[in-house]
């Protein structure tokens, strides 16, 4: 959970950015629960906005929320490094292991070493790629994973 006022402010700011720039995040009822260097946790309810005909989480919502977790984490990382770059998801592979029945929880993290290499590549080459794995679960522990490749290109290049 959020441990400092700065982390709480950063989480609220990222949630605002997502709602303003990616309107689907509002429809998903997405909340940035925690955000700090190298880690993020997003949550959204299954019902009423993310439910399928079986009463479980809609696969498209799970995919979207996990994608926003990866994108949000790296967007925040770029902000921390004071780098203005275009950031897109260039590839994603999701695996649904079990239906998610209550709250959708998406968590992603990157190591400091992986982060530093990504930033160094971006600063040196004006572009960089980074693979982020997002673990998606619910309160009962049912899981899915989404492995995403993010591509950043420096706007000054």
mmCIF file of C-alpha atoms in Angstrom:
data_model
loop_
_atom_site.group_PDB
_atom_site.id
_atom_site.type_symbol
_atom_site.label_atom_id
_atom_site.label_comp_id
_atom_site.label_asym_id
_atom_site.label_seq_id
_atom_site.Cartn_x
_atom_site.Cartn_y
_atom_site.Cartn_z
ATOM 1 C CA UNK A 1 0.000 0.000 0.000
ATOM 2 C CA UNK A 2 0.976 3.648 -0.220
ATOM 3 C CA UNK A 3 3.565 4.485 2.405
ATOM 4 C CA UNK A 4 4.329 8.177 1.927
ATOM 5 C CA UNK A 5 2.492 11.347 1.039
ATOM 6 C CA UNK A 6 4.604 11.680 -2.107
ATOM 7 C CA UNK A 7 3.618 8.179 -3.252
ATOM 8 C CA UNK A 8 -0.040 9.021 -2.586
ATOM 9 C CA UNK A 9 0.253 12.230 -4.605
ATOM 10 C CA UNK A 10 2.068 10.419 -7.424
ATOM 11 C CA UNK A 11 -0.649 7.735 -7.515
ATOM 12 C CA UNK A 12 -3.401 10.372 -7.635
ATOM 13 C CA UNK A 13 -1.567 12.301 -10.367
ATOM 14 C CA UNK A 14 -1.072 9.191 -12.500
ATOM 15 C CA UNK A 15 -4.728 8.240 -12.071
ATOM 16 C CA UNK A 16 -5.673 11.735 -13.268
ATOM 17 C CA UNK A 17 -3.325 11.459 -16.278
ATOM 18 C CA UNK A 18 -4.837 8.085 -17.202
ATOM 19 C CA UNK A 19 -8.383 9.428 -16.926
ATOM 20 C CA UNK A 20 -7.573 12.495 -19.023
ATOM 21 C CA UNK A 21 -5.479 10.824 -21.729
ATOM 22 C CA UNK A 22 -6.976 7.331 -21.854
ATOM 23 C CA UNK A 23 -10.735 7.766 -21.307
ATOM 24 C CA UNK A 24 -11.331 4.006 -21.116
ATOM 25 C CA UNK A 25 -9.640 4.061 -17.701
ATOM 26 C CA UNK A 26 -12.705 5.912 -16.351
ATOM 27 C CA UNK A 27 -15.067 3.346 -17.826
ATOM 28 C CA UNK A 28 -12.984 0.558 -16.277
ATOM 29 C CA UNK A 29 -13.346 2.324 -12.882
ATOM 30 C CA UNK A 30 -9.585 2.047 -12.532
ATOM 31 C CA UNK A 31 -7.821 3.179 -9.353
ATOM 32 C CA UNK A 32 -4.071 3.626 -8.927
ATOM 33 C CA UNK A 33 -3.731 2.067 -5.476
ATOM 34 C CA UNK A 34 0.043 2.377 -5.147
ATOM 35 C CA UNK A 35 2.866 3.817 -7.173
ATOM 36 C CA UNK A 36 6.552 4.123 -6.352
ATOM 37 C CA UNK A 37 9.856 3.775 -8.150
ATOM 38 C CA UNK A 38 9.791 0.441 -9.914
ATOM 39 C CA UNK A 39 6.329 -0.744 -8.850
ATOM 40 C CA UNK A 40 2.634 -0.086 -9.407
ATOM 41 C CA UNK A 41 -0.693 -1.555 -8.321
ATOM 42 C CA UNK A 42 -3.970 -0.827 -10.094
ATOM 43 C CA UNK A 43 -7.394 -2.091 -9.077
ATOM 44 C CA UNK A 44 -10.874 -2.109 -10.571
ATOM 45 C CA UNK A 45 -14.147 -3.793 -9.620
ATOM 46 C CA UNK A 46 -15.467 -6.659 -11.715
ATOM 47 C CA UNK A 47 -19.061 -5.414 -11.514
ATOM 48 C CA UNK A 48 -20.636 -3.438 -12.982
ATOM 49 C CA UNK A 49 -18.145 -2.180 -15.596
ATOM 50 C CA UNK A 50 -15.829 -5.150 -16.155
ATOM 51 C CA UNK A 51 -18.149 -8.140 -15.976
ATOM 52 C CA UNK A 52 -18.824 -10.713 -18.693
ATOM 53 C CA UNK A 53 -21.878 -12.910 -19.321
ATOM 54 C CA UNK A 54 -20.542 -15.479 -16.838
ATOM 55 C CA UNK A 55 -20.385 -13.003 -13.954
ATOM 56 C CA UNK A 56 -16.579 -12.981 -13.940
ATOM 57 C CA UNK A 57 -14.111 -10.368 -15.187
ATOM 58 C CA UNK A 58 -14.278 -9.629 -18.906
ATOM 59 C CA UNK A 59 -11.024 -10.674 -20.594
ATOM 60 C CA UNK A 60 -10.801 -7.377 -22.475
ATOM 61 C CA UNK A 61 -10.984 -5.458 -19.200
ATOM 62 C CA UNK A 62 -8.280 -7.637 -17.648
ATOM 63 C CA UNK A 63 -6.083 -7.006 -20.687
ATOM 64 C CA UNK A 64 -6.744 -3.257 -20.615
ATOM 65 C CA UNK A 65 -6.088 -2.891 -16.886
ATOM 66 C CA UNK A 66 -2.868 -4.892 -17.080
ATOM 67 C CA UNK A 67 -1.742 -2.841 -20.090
ATOM 68 C CA UNK A 68 -2.424 0.372 -18.194
ATOM 69 C CA UNK A 69 -0.376 -0.955 -15.267
ATOM 70 C CA UNK A 70 2.664 -1.553 -17.484
ATOM 71 C CA UNK A 71 2.242 1.709 -19.376
ATOM 72 C CA UNK A 72 1.627 3.677 -16.165
ATOM 73 C CA UNK A 73 4.701 2.227 -14.479
ATOM 74 C CA UNK A 74 7.006 3.176 -17.346
ATOM 75 C CA UNK A 75 5.328 6.548 -17.893
ATOM 76 C CA UNK A 76 5.989 7.312 -14.212
ATOM 77 C CA UNK A 77 9.561 6.077 -14.572
ATOM 78 C CA UNK A 78 10.128 8.486 -17.460
ATOM 79 C CA UNK A 79 8.620 11.322 -15.412
ATOM 80 C CA UNK A 80 10.978 10.546 -12.521
ATOM 81 C CA UNK A 81 13.924 10.648 -14.935
ATOM 82 C CA UNK A 82 12.574 13.936 -16.380
ATOM 83 C CA UNK A 83 12.466 12.456 -19.877
ATOM 84 C CA UNK A 84 9.782 13.504 -22.331
ATOM 85 C CA UNK A 85 9.173 10.555 -24.640
ATOM 86 C CA UNK A 86 6.436 8.913 -26.636
ATOM 87 C CA UNK A 87 5.541 5.614 -24.993
ATOM 88 C CA UNK A 88 3.572 2.827 -26.661
ATOM 89 C CA UNK A 89 2.925 -0.854 -26.143
ATOM 90 C CA UNK A 90 4.400 -2.675 -29.117
ATOM 91 C CA UNK A 91 3.650 -6.262 -28.131
ATOM 92 C CA UNK A 92 1.678 -8.133 -25.486
ATOM 93 C CA UNK A 93 0.968 -11.735 -24.600
ATOM 94 C CA UNK A 94 -1.638 -12.461 -21.965
ATOM 95 C CA UNK A 95 -2.385 -15.764 -20.308
ATOM 96 C CA UNK A 96 -5.620 -16.250 -18.398
ATOM 97 C CA UNK A 97 -5.200 -19.049 -15.862
ATOM 98 C CA UNK A 98 -8.503 -18.830 -14.008
ATOM 99 C CA UNK A 99 -11.574 -16.579 -14.075
ATOM 100 C CA UNK A 100 -11.263 -13.490 -11.897
ATOM 101 C CA UNK A 101 -14.369 -13.233 -9.786
ATOM 102 C CA UNK A 102 -14.205 -10.103 -7.658
ATOM 103 C CA UNK A 103 -11.721 -7.230 -7.696
ATOM 104 C CA UNK A 104 -9.200 -7.024 -10.563
ATOM 105 C CA UNK A 105 -5.719 -6.347 -9.159
ATOM 106 C CA UNK A 106 -2.857 -5.629 -11.576
ATOM 107 C CA UNK A 107 0.693 -5.381 -10.227
ATOM 108 C CA UNK A 108 3.889 -4.690 -12.125
ATOM 109 C CA UNK A 109 7.445 -4.022 -11.107
ATOM 110 C CA UNK A 110 10.849 -3.586 -12.678
ATOM 111 C CA UNK A 111 14.246 -3.904 -11.093
ATOM 112 C CA UNK A 112 16.436 -0.857 -10.663
ATOM 113 C CA UNK A 113 19.000 -2.425 -13.009
ATOM 114 C CA UNK A 114 16.412 -3.013 -15.746
ATOM 115 C CA UNK A 115 15.096 0.527 -15.278
ATOM 116 C CA UNK A 116 18.581 2.036 -15.473
ATOM 117 C CA UNK A 117 19.416 0.138 -18.697
ATOM 118 C CA UNK A 118 16.137 1.294 -20.269
ATOM 119 C CA UNK A 119 16.786 4.942 -19.369
ATOM 120 C CA UNK A 120 20.420 4.730 -20.543
ATOM 121 C CA UNK A 121 19.357 3.219 -23.895
ATOM 122 C CA UNK A 122 16.730 5.916 -24.350
ATOM 123 C CA UNK A 123 19.179 8.710 -23.542
ATOM 124 C CA UNK A 124 21.927 7.251 -25.752
ATOM 125 C CA UNK A 125 19.876 6.085 -28.743
ATOM 126 C CA UNK A 126 16.737 8.197 -28.520
ATOM 127 C CA UNK A 127 14.674 5.017 -28.288
ATOM 128 C CA UNK A 128 14.433 1.954 -26.075
ATOM 129 C CA UNK A 129 12.373 -1.165 -25.448
ATOM 130 C CA UNK A 130 11.452 -2.715 -22.132
ATOM 131 C CA UNK A 131 9.602 -5.921 -21.261
ATOM 132 C CA UNK A 132 7.270 -5.683 -18.271
ATOM 133 C CA UNK A 133 5.361 -8.573 -16.734
ATOM 134 C CA UNK A 134 2.075 -7.729 -15.062
ATOM 135 C CA UNK A 135 0.510 -10.129 -12.597
ATOM 136 C CA UNK A 136 -3.253 -9.915 -12.473
ATOM 137 C CA UNK A 137 -5.215 -11.473 -9.641
ATOM 138 C CA UNK A 138 -8.335 -11.114 -7.575
ATOM 139 C CA UNK A 139 -8.904 -11.257 -3.844
ATOM 140 C CA UNK A 140 -9.132 -15.070 -4.026
ATOM 141 C CA UNK A 141 -5.728 -15.301 -5.730
ATOM 142 C CA UNK A 142 -6.913 -16.331 -9.204
ATOM 143 C CA UNK A 143 -4.337 -15.220 -11.702
ATOM 144 C CA UNK A 144 -3.467 -14.105 -15.184
ATOM 145 C CA UNK A 145 -0.214 -12.688 -16.538
ATOM 146 C CA UNK A 146 0.420 -10.188 -19.286
ATOM 147 C CA UNK A 147 3.923 -9.780 -20.690
ATOM 148 C CA UNK A 148 4.221 -6.502 -22.553
ATOM 149 C CA UNK A 149 6.950 -4.852 -24.577
ATOM 150 C CA UNK A 150 6.941 -1.085 -24.320
ATOM 151 C CA UNK A 151 8.704 1.163 -26.793
ATOM 152 C CA UNK A 152 9.803 4.691 -25.954
ATOM 153 C CA UNK A 153 11.180 7.276 -28.345
ATOM 154 C CA UNK A 154 12.663 10.518 -27.141
ATOM 155 C CA UNK A 155 10.744 13.543 -28.393
ATOM 156 C CA UNK A 156 13.957 15.538 -28.775
ATOM 157 C CA UNK A 157 15.381 13.113 -31.344
#
